[in-house]
Structure formats: C-alpha cells, structure tokens
Amino acid sequence: MAGYSIDITKRKQIEEALRESEKRYRIIFERSPLAVVRFDSEGLIVDFNDRFIDMMGSTREKLLGFNSMKQSTPEMSEIIKKALSGEIVSYEGSYTSVTGGKTTFLRGLFNPVTPGHSPTDVIAALEDITELKKHEKEQQKIEKLESLGLLAGGIAHDFNNILTGIMGNLSFSKVLLNTEHRAQKPLAEAEKATRRAAELAQQLLTFAKGGEPNKKVVSLQRLISDAVSFMLRGSNVKPIVTIPTSLHAIRADEGQICQVLNNLIINADQAMPGGGTLTITGRNEAFQPANSLHLGAGPYIRLDIHDTGCGISPDSLAKIFDPYFSTKISGTGLGLATAYSIIQRHKGHISVSSTIGAGSTFTILLPSIGTSVGEMSVEAKETTVSPKSGSILVMDDEQMIRDIAEQILSFLGYEVTTCKDGEEAIKLYRASLESHKTYAAVIMDLTIPGGLGGKETAKHILASDPAAHLIVSSGYSNDHIVANFRRYGFSGAITKPYNIDDFKKVLSAVSARIAEL
Ligand SMILES: Nc1ncnc2c1ncn2[C@@H]1O[C@H](COP(=O)(O)OP(=O)(O)OP(=O)(O)O)[C@@H](O)[C@H]1O
Ligand SMILES: [Mg+2]
C-alpha cells in the first residue's frame, strides 16, 4: 500500500512538472519576438503565435490547418519538405504569404521536432528582417555613391583644367575681336556650352562630394528667369513665371540653387515632349515652431514648379529622389537626388505631387531673409576693360592653365609671373618682397599633385607678408576652403573653368577689399 501511494505522488509530481514545463513553453511560444509556427508531420499548420499571424498578414482561421506544402515558390515547399524529413534547414529571403498575400524579407530556422526521423513535426522560428534589408540597401547606395564620388573627384580635376583652357581661350578670343565681328555669336555660344559642361561636372561633385554651400544673399527673380530662358531655349514649352518683386531674398549658394532650378526645369521640359506649360510661382511663407514639415521656425519662400507633362506613377513617385532612379534611356537619375541634397543642405524642403497624364508640381521651401533686396543683386554691367597695373603671380601645375591665365591677365593690364607649385610661389613672393616690388595678388591652385598646394602656400606667404592678397583657384566650387576662403587667409576665390569676366570680378573684389583696409 505504502509503495503504491508513493507511486501516485511521484506521478502527480511528474504531471505537475510537465504542466509547468508546458506552461513555460507556451509563454515562450506566445511571447516570442519571433514568429513561431508548428507543422505536423504532413505539413499542416497546427499551432502558431500572434506574431506569425501578423507576419503573414493573415488570420487565425485561414492559417490553422493550412497545408504548407502549397507554397507560392517551389523553394519554400522544398525547405518545408526537407524539415519534415528530419533535416534542420535555414532560410533567408523574400517570402509572400499564400493566405495573407503579405511580402516580407524573412530569416528563419525550420527545426524538426525529432531530428533525423522522417516524417516529423517541425517548429519554425522566423524573423522579419525587411527593415534591416532596407537599411542594408540604403547603406549599399551610400557606398555606391562614395565610390562614384571618388571617381567624379578624380575626373573633375582634369576635366575642369581642360575646360579652363577652352573657356579662357574662347573668352579671350571674344575680347580680341571687334564686338561686331561675325565670330562673336558662335564664340559666345561655345562659351555657354563650356559653362554648361562645367555645371554638369559641378553637379556630379555637389551630389557626390556633398560640400558646404557658399552662401550669400540671393534674389530669385533673375535666377529663375535666367534658368527658364536658358533651359527652355528651342523648346516648345511655354513658360509662365510669376515671381512678385516682394518675394523675399534667400541666403543661399547661387550656383547650387541654379542647379536645382535647372534640374527641375529640364525634367519638366522632358516630361512635355509635345509641348505644354511650365508655371513657376513664388510667394513668401512663414513657419511656426513644431510644424508638420519639421522645418525651423521663421520666414520662408515657396516656389511651385508646375508642368502639364506626363505625370509620375505612384510607384515611381516614391523613388524619384533616389540616386540613380531614372525612367529615361539616357538619364543618370542624379538630377532630383542632387536637388534633394542641395535643398537639405539649405535647411529647406522639396516635395512633389503628380497626377498621371495631367502633370506634376514640385514645391520648394527655403528659409528666406525676411525682406526682398530689389535689384541690388543685379550683376554689375559689363565694363570696358580698363588696364590695371601691378604684377600678379599665378601658381598652377597645368601648363595650359598657366598660359591662358597669363594671356588674360596681361590683356587686362597686369604683369604676370607664373609658377607650377607652392615652393616656387613662396620663393618668388619672398624675392618680390625683398626687391620691394610685391605682387598685387597671387592666384593659386588649391591642389597641386605631389607639391605644396594653395592652402599651405598661403600660410607661408602670409607668414612673410600678412598683407598679401591671395586668391584661391579650384575646380571644386563646393570645396570647404573655396566656400570659406577668408577663414584660410585668402582675399578671394575663383572657380575653374574661368573666363575673363571671372578674373575681372575676383580682382575687383580683391581690390575693393584692399581699398577697405
Ligand atoms: N516633371 C516630371 N514629370 C514626370 N516625371 C518626372 C518629372 N521629374 C522627374 N520625373 C521622373 O523622375 C525620374 C528621376 O528624375 P531625375 O531628374 O533624378 O533623373 P533623370 O531626369 O531621369 O536623369 P538626369 O536628370 O540625370 O537626366 C525621371 O526619370 C522621371 O521618371
Ligand atoms: Mg533629370
């Protein structure tokens, strides 16, 4: 009797322990952050947690008893078959649920309940890694862009030097010829085309390399009308530009804002191959703190660029600001990505709305200075070349650039000395100090492969002569040093490729500064 009662107590203890174990298993099963599903040995779904229903986008009723061999892909059927025959199988890939239709990126392990036995029940633990994959893709995109940036940076230096040779010579030829000469027009056209080639190189650089905007007060009226007339030349698209003179000015990098406008106008033009209307309107707006666009509080300008073109499908709409996204045969897909990054860097906002077949509207918001500047920013009228005096030192590693700079500057009335690196420039500058014939200005290239570049050279020259007038020259208009040239001791900056006017401007700005001192 005593032995029997001990047996019962033991059995009860075992049963209790089993119940406890089952309870614990249930808790793990139900509350697991992973989706857990159990298949019986025939592949029918017999148990699963809520996370699994969620992951499949399905319902308990549809899932319970579902024959998991009926998969949409043979790959998944094969995995389940292998697991049912006792093999542990892992899976990572895209999966579309048969009962719920939801597509996710899954990572999971299919565990046979009795490994090595066939057939067996199977418990699978699955993780939704869709977000992780998205993040990985973003990272890949960024890495791709970094290598593109390296390539662009490498090419841009050489490309700009070549363009400097072309543009410098073209602008020089123009001033050598009589203003009425028949060659003036084609030369001007060629110069414009070179400018456009330079802009393209800058576009790639701006996008790939980032770069700090070179900000100044910009009035948009002229910028927009120039961009429209330049970009729509020869097009059958009718522009309607309504920018009130009361539109506030912005503090921005003029070149970069031009790129944004150009890209949007080109896209609109390309969306209307049979003609149409491009409407650009501008108005002042103000944003309060904690606004829905997460913009800083303050005054803004708003530009709406509307076309009556083909429109953008909802599918494409989600991707158009992605780098490389293009539906055009010869498109790079960098136009809008560049626009996006520029607007971001100006602490603004760009958005789009579109109706397929009816047209698209791009809306840009940019912080404004809260007042308009009227005609203040209109460029100085072309002045006749008044000979200047003084001697200028030009440092550049490229013979072609030294030659054209020398020709232009001599034509402008300066005496010119050239040299090919920083070491030579320092020697020449010191010699000029000693002979009391100090250079009026030194124009120096920022990057000299294998030699002392502009930044270092400037330090040395300024150490001998703190009053030296140094002008940095570079192919990278977005370079930090070019954008903040004063911080590095320069009095001016000039971006390659340059023409006579660019030289005139930078030298007069420098001489204005000399006068200020
Ligand atoms: N105004 C528009 N109307 C219709 N579709 C547009 C418009 N603007 C952009 N898109 C769509 O967005 C895509 C991306 O534009 P994005 O300017 O970035 O590159 P792209 O124009 O294709 O190439 P690229 O600018 O290098 O020539 C375009 O291919 C086009 O499908
Ligand atoms: Mg484009």
XYZ file of C-alpha atoms and ligand atoms in Angstrom:
549
model
C 0.000 0.000 0.000
C 2.749 2.360 1.035
C 4.648 1.701 -2.268
C 1.506 2.396 -4.346
C 0.873 5.752 -2.655
C 4.497 6.767 -3.296
C 3.993 5.886 -6.984
C 0.920 8.112 -7.180
C 2.706 11.017 -5.509
C 5.624 10.629 -7.930
C 3.259 10.503 -10.895
C 1.476 13.582 -9.691
C 4.823 15.340 -9.263
C 5.823 14.366 -12.787
C 2.488 15.524 -14.191
C 2.824 18.798 -12.317
C 6.358 19.257 -13.667
C 5.102 18.542 -17.192
C 2.299 21.068 -16.814
C 4.817 23.620 -15.564
C 7.110 22.872 -18.497
C 4.195 23.140 -20.948
C 3.223 26.472 -19.360
C 6.769 27.796 -19.741
C 6.930 26.573 -23.342
C 3.578 28.266 -24.005
C 4.866 31.552 -22.583
C 7.993 31.405 -24.760
C 5.877 30.381 -27.759
C 3.258 33.088 -27.326
C 5.503 35.951 -26.289
C 8.450 35.278 -28.529
C 9.516 38.304 -30.570
C 9.951 35.787 -33.383
C 7.079 34.311 -35.344
C 6.794 30.667 -34.306
C 4.799 28.074 -36.254
C 4.368 24.348 -35.842
C 3.673 21.980 -38.743
C 2.520 18.397 -38.204
C 4.326 15.587 -39.960
C 2.127 16.073 -43.048
C 2.942 19.734 -43.278
C -0.361 21.076 -41.954
C -0.113 24.165 -39.762
C -1.265 23.128 -36.279
C -0.042 25.889 -33.981
C 1.414 29.404 -34.225
C 1.738 32.606 -32.228
C 0.200 36.034 -32.890
C 3.494 37.325 -34.304
C 3.179 34.696 -37.065
C -0.361 35.851 -37.986
C 0.969 39.386 -38.126
C 3.962 38.445 -40.253
C 1.782 36.594 -42.760
C -0.765 39.423 -42.828
C -3.355 36.671 -42.415
C -5.951 35.423 -39.904
C -6.015 32.545 -37.375
C -8.855 30.880 -39.297
C -7.063 30.946 -42.649
C -3.788 29.700 -41.202
C -4.999 26.880 -38.994
C -4.849 23.610 -40.928
C -3.312 25.243 -43.998
C -1.221 22.799 -45.997
C 2.190 24.445 -46.015
C 3.319 22.352 -48.979
C 1.090 24.583 -51.123
C 3.621 27.429 -51.301
C 3.835 30.080 -53.957
C 7.504 29.312 -54.533
C 8.922 25.813 -55.054
C 11.892 26.907 -52.918
C 9.785 27.253 -49.752
C 7.925 23.959 -50.398
C 11.303 22.262 -50.726
C 12.526 23.721 -47.414
C 9.452 22.509 -45.540
C 9.716 19.080 -47.179
C 13.327 18.757 -46.073
C 12.467 19.783 -42.496
C 9.574 17.273 -42.355
C 12.044 14.571 -43.314
C 14.172 15.390 -40.250
C 16.681 17.916 -41.579
C 17.391 21.269 -39.890
C 17.005 23.937 -42.599
C 17.680 27.666 -42.526
C 16.176 30.240 -44.890
C 16.794 33.859 -45.715
C 14.913 35.569 -48.491
C 11.805 37.265 -49.666
C 8.548 35.464 -48.943
C 4.962 36.152 -49.946
C 2.342 34.645 -47.707
C -0.173 32.449 -49.556
C -3.018 33.114 -47.126
C -2.322 36.783 -46.423
C -0.529 37.997 -49.547
C 1.991 39.981 -47.470
C 5.580 40.093 -48.702
C 8.364 40.240 -46.154
C 12.044 39.537 -46.055
C 12.373 36.502 -43.774
C 15.178 34.868 -41.879
C 14.360 31.649 -40.092
C 15.191 28.185 -38.924
C 12.989 25.123 -39.541
C 13.612 22.638 -36.719
C 12.371 19.017 -36.921
C 10.871 18.036 -33.528
C 12.641 14.640 -33.822
C 15.702 15.391 -35.919
C 16.824 12.570 -38.150
C 13.378 10.915 -38.137
C 11.035 11.054 -41.086
C 8.315 12.234 -41.061
C 8.412 14.528 -38.062
C 6.617 17.609 -36.785
C 8.506 20.829 -37.458
C 8.759 24.036 -35.455
C 9.940 27.080 -37.380
C 11.117 30.337 -35.794
C 11.006 33.234 -38.226
C 12.227 36.811 -38.092
C 11.009 39.700 -40.244
C 14.177 41.444 -41.450
C 12.509 43.655 -44.081
C 13.612 46.861 -42.299
C 17.135 45.541 -41.833
C 17.351 44.702 -45.538
C 16.071 48.176 -46.435
C 18.757 49.680 -44.230
C 21.387 47.455 -45.853
C 20.221 48.615 -49.266
C 20.475 52.261 -48.166
C 23.987 51.585 -46.944
C 24.892 49.966 -50.261
C 23.503 53.012 -52.021
C 25.653 55.288 -49.858
C 28.724 53.144 -50.521
C 27.998 53.224 -54.241
C 27.751 56.990 -54.045
C 31.033 57.200 -52.204
C 32.826 55.319 -54.958
C 31.059 57.468 -57.526
C 32.285 60.488 -55.575
C 35.853 59.244 -55.745
C 35.578 58.706 -59.471
C 33.925 62.080 -60.028
C 36.506 63.830 -57.891
C 39.301 62.274 -59.873
C 37.837 63.141 -63.235
C 36.651 66.615 -62.267
C 40.124 67.946 -61.581
C 41.413 67.052 -65.053
C 38.126 67.846 -66.742
C 37.978 71.321 -65.246
C 41.531 72.068 -66.230
C 40.737 71.192 -69.815
C 37.579 73.287 -69.703
C 39.554 76.180 -68.248
C 41.812 76.039 -71.279
C 38.817 76.062 -73.607
C 36.774 78.691 -71.811
C 39.683 81.004 -71.161
C 40.699 80.961 -74.798
C 37.137 81.453 -76.004
C 36.533 84.480 -73.798
C 39.931 85.829 -74.745
C 39.158 85.461 -78.461
C 35.912 87.366 -77.925
C 37.653 90.410 -76.496
C 40.351 90.305 -79.164
C 37.748 90.506 -81.926
C 35.808 93.569 -82.829
C 32.429 93.496 -80.993
C 30.656 93.468 -84.377
C 32.633 90.513 -85.670
C 30.609 87.615 -87.108
C 32.514 85.161 -84.915
C 31.247 86.826 -81.700
C 27.987 84.897 -81.653
C 29.386 81.392 -82.245
C 32.150 82.108 -79.748
C 29.592 83.191 -77.170
C 27.569 80.039 -77.849
C 30.675 77.887 -77.473
C 31.463 79.633 -74.203
C 27.949 78.968 -72.938
C 28.227 75.299 -73.863
C 31.512 75.101 -71.966
C 29.821 76.704 -68.981
C 27.152 74.029 -69.187
C 29.784 71.267 -69.301
C 31.370 72.798 -66.218
C 27.984 72.886 -64.494
C 27.495 69.205 -65.206
C 30.834 68.386 -63.632
C 29.897 70.531 -60.638
C 26.522 68.815 -60.424
C 28.150 65.457 -60.052
C 30.571 66.841 -57.496
C 27.919 68.644 -55.485
C 25.946 65.476 -55.244
C 28.764 63.042 -54.699
C 31.052 65.072 -52.531
C 28.484 66.999 -50.527
C 30.207 70.226 -49.740
C 29.228 73.277 -47.829
C 27.041 75.795 -49.641
C 28.881 79.002 -50.483
C 26.096 81.227 -49.148
C 25.272 84.809 -49.967
C 22.088 86.843 -50.292
C 20.341 85.759 -53.475
C 17.321 87.275 -55.126
C 15.411 84.635 -57.030
C 13.724 86.714 -59.758
C 16.713 86.911 -62.049
C 17.920 83.424 -61.197
C 14.590 81.900 -62.189
C 14.132 83.903 -65.379
C 17.710 83.129 -66.463
C 17.249 79.430 -65.740
C 13.931 79.325 -67.620
C 15.196 81.113 -70.698
C 18.419 79.122 -70.773
C 16.890 75.701 -70.174
C 13.857 76.138 -72.420
C 15.751 77.569 -75.375
C 14.447 75.894 -78.525
C 11.736 74.075 -76.593
C 8.047 74.223 -77.413
C 7.171 74.542 -73.746
C 5.571 77.823 -72.755
C 6.887 79.295 -69.511
C 4.672 81.370 -67.208
C 6.771 82.818 -64.423
C 5.003 84.740 -61.672
C 7.508 85.872 -59.092
C 6.373 89.020 -57.251
C 9.043 91.636 -56.638
C 8.072 91.363 -52.986
C 9.447 87.804 -52.895
C 11.992 87.725 -50.112
C 15.633 87.035 -50.816
C 17.313 83.911 -49.537
C 20.763 83.256 -48.153
C 21.977 80.516 -50.424
C 24.630 79.157 -52.719
C 23.611 80.693 -56.014
C 25.299 78.023 -58.117
C 23.625 75.219 -56.205
C 20.165 76.827 -56.316
C 20.661 77.268 -60.078
C 21.371 73.549 -60.320
C 18.126 72.751 -58.526
C 16.126 75.047 -60.825
C 17.874 73.752 -63.932
C 17.225 70.132 -62.995
C 13.552 70.753 -62.306
C 13.079 72.771 -65.491
C 14.881 70.165 -67.632
C 12.737 67.404 -66.120
C 9.559 69.391 -66.778
C 10.660 70.068 -70.351
C 11.435 66.377 -70.872
C 8.020 65.447 -69.436
C 6.326 67.554 -72.143
C 7.848 66.351 -75.428
C 4.784 67.551 -77.317
C 4.825 70.952 -75.656
C 2.888 72.294 -72.707
C 3.091 74.906 -69.996
C 5.648 75.345 -67.261
C 4.294 77.542 -64.494
C 6.610 78.829 -61.800
C 5.107 80.789 -58.945
C 6.739 82.152 -55.857
C 5.435 83.501 -52.576
C 6.518 84.283 -49.050
C 5.524 81.990 -46.222
C 6.257 81.676 -42.545
C 6.594 78.555 -40.443
C 5.785 78.285 -36.762
C 7.779 76.060 -34.428
C 6.737 72.382 -34.399
C 5.269 72.442 -37.924
C 4.374 69.255 -39.755
C 7.352 69.554 -42.135
C 9.808 69.739 -39.225
C 11.191 72.993 -40.594
C 12.823 75.555 -38.363
C 10.502 78.435 -37.469
C 10.829 81.649 -39.462
C 10.288 83.216 -42.880
C 10.484 81.052 -45.994
C 9.971 81.408 -49.710
C 7.879 78.870 -51.541
C 8.331 78.015 -55.214
C 5.844 75.861 -57.098
C 7.118 74.468 -60.376
C 4.221 73.004 -62.249
C 4.252 71.228 -65.608
C 1.458 69.852 -67.753
C 3.519 66.799 -68.671
C 3.145 63.040 -68.497
C 2.939 62.895 -64.687
C 4.574 60.358 -62.401
C 3.126 56.976 -61.443
C 2.568 56.390 -57.700
C 5.199 53.659 -57.882
C 7.851 55.994 -59.282
C 6.789 58.855 -57.038
C 8.224 57.063 -54.006
C 11.606 56.704 -55.701
C 12.212 59.819 -57.762
C 14.572 61.453 -55.242
C 16.652 58.261 -55.000
C 20.032 58.489 -56.669
C 20.137 56.559 -59.954
C 16.369 56.314 -60.240
C 15.507 57.180 -63.814
C 12.854 56.165 -66.300
C 14.796 57.792 -69.132
C 17.040 55.899 -71.515
C 19.943 58.284 -71.093
C 19.073 59.628 -67.632
C 21.568 59.362 -64.805
C 18.873 59.687 -62.153
C 21.067 62.193 -60.345
C 19.042 65.315 -61.147
C 16.481 65.095 -58.373
C 18.856 63.390 -55.945
C 21.138 66.404 -56.334
C 18.226 68.815 -55.935
C 17.178 66.988 -52.789
C 20.608 67.069 -51.191
C 21.088 70.753 -52.047
C 17.731 71.749 -50.559
C 18.504 69.652 -47.478
C 21.800 71.431 -47.073
C 19.977 74.771 -47.252
C 17.636 73.576 -44.475
C 14.677 73.660 -46.832
C 12.189 71.150 -48.106
C 11.313 69.737 -51.527
C 8.210 67.716 -52.296
C 6.225 66.616 -55.300
C 2.643 65.880 -56.214
C 1.592 64.450 -59.527
C -1.344 63.132 -61.484
C -0.555 60.704 -64.232
C -1.348 62.176 -67.620
C -2.058 65.626 -66.146
C 1.269 66.899 -64.824
C 3.484 67.333 -61.806
C 4.196 70.058 -59.268
C 7.461 70.324 -57.390
C 7.351 72.533 -54.318
C 10.461 74.026 -52.786
C 10.601 75.759 -49.427
C 13.748 77.660 -48.477
C 14.479 79.817 -45.442
C 14.408 83.486 -46.506
C 15.980 86.594 -45.007
C 12.514 88.069 -44.490
C 12.956 91.014 -46.884
C 13.436 91.474 -50.607
C 16.559 93.076 -51.995
C 15.010 94.510 -55.145
C 17.551 94.952 -57.856
C 20.502 95.095 -55.503
C 21.897 91.785 -56.605
C 21.785 92.515 -60.329
C 25.233 91.840 -61.670
C 27.496 94.751 -62.451
C 27.148 95.777 -66.066
C 29.885 94.635 -68.392
C 32.584 97.224 -68.172
C 35.079 98.031 -70.820
C 38.438 96.633 -69.960
C 40.352 99.272 -68.124
C 44.000 98.435 -67.916
C 45.123 97.741 -64.394
C 48.581 97.934 -63.137
C 50.514 95.717 -60.872
C 52.070 92.367 -61.002
C 50.297 89.083 -60.439
C 51.723 85.708 -59.603
C 49.864 82.667 -60.913
C 50.544 79.229 -59.491
C 49.121 76.172 -61.244
C 50.556 72.768 -62.037
C 48.980 72.742 -65.517
C 50.919 74.464 -68.284
C 47.699 75.077 -70.258
C 46.151 76.957 -67.349
C 49.270 78.999 -66.657
C 49.301 80.009 -70.318
C 45.697 81.128 -70.542
C 45.798 82.895 -67.148
C 48.905 84.728 -68.277
C 47.337 85.785 -71.569
C 44.126 87.018 -69.951
C 45.819 88.844 -67.091
C 48.361 90.502 -69.405
C 45.470 91.578 -71.580
C 43.789 93.070 -68.503
C 46.924 95.101 -67.963
C 48.805 93.162 -65.327
C 52.349 91.960 -65.365
C 52.266 88.220 -64.920
C 54.657 85.694 -63.467
C 53.732 82.026 -63.388
C 54.991 79.068 -61.411
C 53.990 75.473 -61.033
C 53.917 74.755 -57.301
C 53.874 76.218 -53.816
C 57.617 76.008 -53.213
C 58.300 78.173 -56.271
C 55.490 80.574 -55.366
C 56.917 81.127 -51.870
C 60.407 81.793 -53.277
C 59.088 84.208 -55.895
C 56.914 86.016 -53.381
C 59.799 86.432 -50.909
C 62.027 87.711 -53.706
C 59.340 90.238 -54.667
C 59.160 91.456 -51.062
C 62.921 91.887 -50.908
C 63.013 93.840 -54.133
C 60.046 95.981 -52.908
C 58.046 95.007 -55.961
C 55.457 92.968 -54.115
C 52.839 91.141 -56.164
C 49.437 92.847 -56.184
C 47.859 89.418 -55.924
C 48.721 85.738 -56.056
C 46.269 83.386 -57.740
C 46.941 79.846 -56.603
C 45.591 76.441 -57.343
C 44.250 74.631 -54.295
C 45.515 71.182 -55.209
C 48.944 70.585 -56.655
C 49.575 66.862 -57.075
C 52.890 65.982 -55.422
C 53.610 69.596 -54.451
C 52.680 72.304 -51.978
C 49.027 73.313 -52.622
C 47.266 76.640 -52.148
C 46.304 76.227 -48.500
C 49.841 75.510 -47.268
C 51.422 78.022 -49.612
C 49.057 80.718 -48.322
C 50.248 80.085 -44.755
C 53.884 80.513 -45.765
C 53.279 83.650 -47.813
C 51.099 85.229 -45.121
C 53.823 84.498 -42.578
C 56.229 86.646 -44.609
C 53.613 89.225 -45.590
C 50.351 89.327 -43.614
C 49.014 91.911 -46.090
C 49.396 89.593 -49.096
C 46.379 89.367 -51.402
C 45.854 85.740 -52.158
C 43.191 84.286 -54.417
C 42.420 80.591 -54.263
C 41.560 78.862 -57.515
C 39.916 75.462 -57.682
C 37.762 73.225 -59.788
C 35.666 72.415 -56.733
C 33.319 75.308 -56.130
C 31.920 73.451 -53.133
C 35.256 72.891 -51.518
C 35.260 73.947 -47.886
C 38.271 76.216 -48.443
C 36.727 77.856 -51.510
C 33.424 78.327 -49.660
C 35.195 79.794 -46.622
C 38.235 81.301 -48.302
C 38.566 84.188 -45.792
C 38.996 81.753 -42.932
C 42.092 80.432 -44.674
C 43.627 83.848 -45.249
C 42.539 84.276 -48.879
C 41.063 87.535 -50.138
C 39.127 85.927 -52.977
C 38.230 82.695 -54.722
C 37.839 81.810 -58.382
C 36.396 78.574 -59.699
C 37.791 76.805 -62.732
C 36.901 76.884 -65.546
C 37.069 80.674 -65.605
C 36.814 83.362 -68.236
C 37.902 86.992 -68.474
C 34.864 88.215 -66.544
C 35.581 85.883 -63.666
C 39.105 87.286 -63.441
C 37.802 90.834 -63.596
C 35.282 90.137 -60.847
C 37.639 88.459 -58.443
C 40.364 91.056 -58.961
C 37.984 93.958 -58.493
C 36.575 92.310 -55.361
C 40.095 91.911 -54.058
C 40.990 95.500 -54.902
C 37.756 96.679 -53.230
C 38.898 94.804 -50.178
C 42.325 96.386 -50.435
C 40.598 99.776 -50.526
C 38.522 98.826 -47.463
C 41.596 98.025 -45.394
N 8.449 66.803 -64.100
C 8.444 65.476 -64.198
N 7.448 64.826 -64.842
C 7.441 63.487 -64.944
N 8.389 62.679 -64.421
C 9.401 63.257 -63.765
C 9.486 64.682 -63.611
N 10.598 64.954 -62.907
C 11.175 63.777 -62.638
N 10.471 62.749 -63.148
C 10.779 61.310 -63.006
O 11.782 61.164 -62.032
C 12.908 60.466 -62.555
C 14.164 60.949 -61.890
O 14.464 62.284 -62.260
P 15.964 62.785 -62.205
O 15.990 64.196 -62.635
O 16.526 62.460 -60.873
O 16.709 61.857 -63.238
P 16.544 61.833 -64.832
O 15.862 63.086 -65.281
O 15.939 60.550 -65.214
O 18.052 61.832 -65.292
P 19.020 63.109 -65.412
O 18.448 64.173 -64.517
O 20.311 62.624 -64.974
O 18.974 63.466 -66.840
C 12.818 60.694 -64.048
O 13.452 59.668 -64.777
C 11.319 60.713 -64.288
O 10.801 59.413 -64.356
Mg 16.528 64.974 -64.619
